[in-house]
Amino acid sequence: GEPKVSGESEFKDVKDDQWYTDAILWATKKGIVEGHGHDRFGVEDAITREETVTILYRYAKYKGVNVTKLADLDGFVDAEKVSDFAEDPFGWAVKKDIVKGDIAAGGKLKLNPLGNTLRVEMAAMLMRFAKLVG
């Protein structure tokens, strides 16, 4: 039941006939994922929280979900650390309760956009995302 893909990857570090090759090719063609630039996808790299919410956001758009309602991120102590490409995805993910934030010093919330997505965080985000997107 996998979607059929054709063509070749534009990334030098995505080898043919790997278990992930077709998935990367499909997601790249659909605009859901991008590489790191310089013809590199980063197959061995950890994924940051801002990259994670961006992928979820782009997949939601691909599935026809309305992603225009955004939360204000100013209530998070590290909102200024969110990269430009991830501002709308984080705003959407917070608005839809896919991301709730971590407790920072003083009881305030933080997004930790440049931190790696932990497996438990990914599981929680995917559960919330699946309820929304179906």
mmCIF file of C-alpha atoms in Angstrom:
data_model
loop_
_atom_site.group_PDB
_atom_site.id
_atom_site.type_symbol
_atom_site.label_atom_id
_atom_site.label_comp_id
_atom_site.label_asym_id
_atom_site.label_seq_id
_atom_site.Cartn_x
_atom_site.Cartn_y
_atom_site.Cartn_z
ATOM 1 C CA GLY A 1 0.000 0.000 0.000
ATOM 2 C CA GLU A 2 2.915 2.352 -0.208
ATOM 3 C CA PRO A 3 2.693 5.177 -2.696
ATOM 4 C CA LYS A 4 4.648 4.468 -5.825
ATOM 5 C CA VAL A 5 7.449 6.904 -6.516
ATOM 6 C CA SER A 6 9.682 7.495 -9.482
ATOM 7 C CA GLY A 7 12.788 9.486 -10.164
ATOM 8 C CA GLU A 8 15.993 9.943 -8.293
ATOM 9 C CA SER A 9 16.808 11.749 -5.104
ATOM 10 C CA GLU A 10 18.378 15.193 -5.374
ATOM 11 C CA PHE A 11 20.430 14.492 -2.233
ATOM 12 C CA LYS A 12 23.927 13.009 -2.392
ATOM 13 C CA ASP A 13 23.532 11.282 0.982
ATOM 14 C CA VAL A 14 20.337 9.436 -0.005
ATOM 15 C CA LYS A 15 21.512 6.210 -1.572
ATOM 16 C CA ASP A 16 19.379 4.164 -3.964
ATOM 17 C CA ASP A 17 17.589 1.088 -2.621
ATOM 18 C CA GLN A 18 17.764 1.996 1.073
ATOM 19 C CA TRP A 19 14.733 1.411 3.298
ATOM 20 C CA TYR A 20 14.159 5.182 3.469
ATOM 21 C CA THR A 21 14.886 6.181 -0.148
ATOM 22 C CA ASP A 22 11.318 6.056 -1.489
ATOM 23 C CA ALA A 23 9.932 7.824 1.590
ATOM 24 C CA ILE A 24 12.379 10.707 1.206
ATOM 25 C CA LEU A 25 11.717 10.925 -2.524
ATOM 26 C CA TRP A 26 7.927 10.971 -1.978
ATOM 27 C CA ALA A 27 8.019 13.503 0.878
ATOM 28 C CA THR A 28 10.411 15.771 -1.024
ATOM 29 C CA LYS A 29 8.234 15.755 -4.134
ATOM 30 C CA LYS A 30 5.170 16.593 -2.016
ATOM 31 C CA GLY A 31 6.973 19.519 -0.317
ATOM 32 C CA ILE A 32 6.789 17.919 3.118
ATOM 33 C CA VAL A 33 10.527 17.631 3.736
ATOM 34 C CA GLU A 34 13.582 19.496 2.548
ATOM 35 C CA GLY A 35 17.218 18.807 2.994
ATOM 36 C CA HIS A 36 19.888 20.811 4.735
ATOM 37 C CA GLY A 37 21.128 22.393 1.528
ATOM 38 C CA HIS A 38 24.299 21.682 -0.429
ATOM 39 C CA ASP A 39 22.623 18.565 -1.911
ATOM 40 C CA ARG A 40 22.435 16.987 1.554
ATOM 41 C CA PHE A 41 19.364 15.538 3.271
ATOM 42 C CA GLY A 42 21.010 14.569 6.561
ATOM 43 C CA VAL A 43 19.928 10.942 6.782
ATOM 44 C CA GLU A 44 21.997 10.332 9.909
ATOM 45 C CA ASP A 45 21.124 13.620 11.637
ATOM 46 C CA ALA A 46 18.902 13.985 14.656
ATOM 47 C CA ILE A 47 15.763 16.039 14.049
ATOM 48 C CA THR A 48 15.079 19.226 15.960
ATOM 49 C CA ARG A 49 11.727 20.145 17.453
ATOM 50 C CA GLU A 50 11.278 22.935 14.921
ATOM 51 C CA GLU A 51 12.002 20.536 12.057
ATOM 52 C CA THR A 52 9.499 18.076 13.526
ATOM 53 C CA VAL A 53 6.644 20.580 13.764
ATOM 54 C CA THR A 54 7.474 21.869 10.278
ATOM 55 C CA ILE A 55 7.124 18.375 8.809
ATOM 56 C CA LEU A 56 3.813 17.854 10.622
ATOM 57 C CA TYR A 57 2.604 21.281 9.467
ATOM 58 C CA ARG A 58 3.527 20.605 5.836
ATOM 59 C CA TYR A 59 1.919 17.164 5.930
ATOM 60 C CA ALA A 60 -1.267 18.673 7.374
ATOM 61 C CA LYS A 61 -1.290 21.208 4.516
ATOM 62 C CA TYR A 62 -0.745 18.380 2.037
ATOM 63 C CA LYS A 63 -3.760 16.569 3.530
ATOM 64 C CA GLY A 64 -5.912 19.689 3.140
ATOM 65 C CA VAL A 65 -6.023 20.704 6.803
ATOM 66 C CA ASN A 66 -6.556 24.415 7.443
ATOM 67 C CA VAL A 67 -3.281 25.626 8.954
ATOM 68 C CA THR A 68 -4.027 29.346 8.956
ATOM 69 C CA LYS A 69 -4.974 29.694 12.638
ATOM 70 C CA LEU A 70 -1.782 30.392 14.582
ATOM 71 C CA ALA A 71 -1.064 30.894 18.255
ATOM 72 C CA ASP A 72 0.992 33.823 19.494
ATOM 73 C CA LEU A 73 4.357 32.440 20.592
ATOM 74 C CA ASP A 74 5.293 35.458 22.739
ATOM 75 C CA GLY A 75 4.263 33.594 25.911
ATOM 76 C CA PHE A 76 7.185 31.197 25.468
ATOM 77 C CA VAL A 77 10.506 32.302 26.964
ATOM 78 C CA ASP A 78 12.490 31.132 23.936
ATOM 79 C CA ALA A 79 10.145 32.219 21.135
ATOM 80 C CA GLU A 80 12.901 34.371 19.619
ATOM 81 C CA LYS A 81 14.978 31.223 19.015
ATOM 82 C CA VAL A 82 12.432 29.798 16.576
ATOM 83 C CA SER A 83 13.843 29.943 13.037
ATOM 84 C CA ASP A 84 11.893 31.902 10.429
ATOM 85 C CA PHE A 85 10.884 28.735 8.556
ATOM 86 C CA ALA A 86 9.334 27.276 11.728
ATOM 87 C CA GLU A 87 7.369 30.281 13.030
ATOM 88 C CA ASP A 88 4.076 29.420 11.324
ATOM 89 C CA PRO A 89 4.462 25.675 11.946
ATOM 90 C CA PHE A 90 5.087 26.285 15.664
ATOM 91 C CA GLY A 91 2.217 28.770 15.834
ATOM 92 C CA TRP A 92 -0.074 26.183 14.251
ATOM 93 C CA ALA A 93 1.196 23.296 16.394
ATOM 94 C CA VAL A 94 0.724 25.305 19.598
ATOM 95 C CA LYS A 95 -2.746 26.488 18.522
ATOM 96 C CA LYS A 96 -3.797 22.893 17.834
ATOM 97 C CA ASP A 97 -2.193 21.567 21.073
ATOM 98 C CA ILE A 98 0.200 19.333 19.159
ATOM 99 C CA VAL A 99 3.011 21.091 21.034
ATOM 100 C CA LYS A 100 2.394 22.275 24.557
ATOM 101 C CA GLY A 101 5.891 23.423 25.565
ATOM 102 C CA ASP A 102 8.220 22.424 28.354
ATOM 103 C CA ILE A 103 8.383 23.979 31.790
ATOM 104 C CA ALA A 104 11.254 26.475 32.033
ATOM 105 C CA ALA A 105 12.709 28.188 35.086
ATOM 106 C CA GLY A 106 10.117 30.170 36.987
ATOM 107 C CA GLY A 107 7.280 27.994 35.698
ATOM 108 C CA LYS A 108 7.166 29.663 32.290
ATOM 109 C CA LEU A 109 6.899 27.626 29.107
ATOM 110 C CA LYS A 110 9.594 27.082 26.487
ATOM 111 C CA LEU A 111 9.441 25.611 22.994
ATOM 112 C CA ASN A 112 13.047 24.400 22.833
ATOM 113 C CA PRO A 113 12.999 24.740 19.025
ATOM 114 C CA LEU A 114 16.640 23.786 18.499
ATOM 115 C CA GLY A 115 16.569 20.810 20.856
ATOM 116 C CA ASN A 116 16.289 17.329 19.434
ATOM 117 C CA THR A 117 12.864 15.718 19.361
ATOM 118 C CA LEU A 118 12.844 12.938 21.919
ATOM 119 C CA ARG A 119 11.055 9.690 21.116
ATOM 120 C CA VAL A 120 8.462 10.348 23.834
ATOM 121 C CA GLU A 121 7.844 13.842 22.445
ATOM 122 C CA MET A 122 7.404 12.431 18.958
ATOM 123 C CA ALA A 123 4.947 9.821 20.230
ATOM 124 C CA ALA A 124 2.871 12.498 21.997
ATOM 125 C CA MET A 125 2.954 14.845 18.999
ATOM 126 C CA LEU A 126 1.973 12.066 16.596
ATOM 127 C CA MET A 127 -0.940 11.007 18.816
ATOM 128 C CA ARG A 128 -2.271 14.578 18.951
ATOM 129 C CA PHE A 129 -1.573 15.078 15.245
ATOM 130 C CA ALA A 130 -3.394 11.864 14.280
ATOM 131 C CA LYS A 131 -6.483 12.980 16.218
ATOM 132 C CA LEU A 132 -6.458 16.210 14.230
ATOM 133 C CA VAL A 133 -5.564 14.943 10.772
ATOM 134 C CA GLY A 134 -6.976 11.432 10.999
#
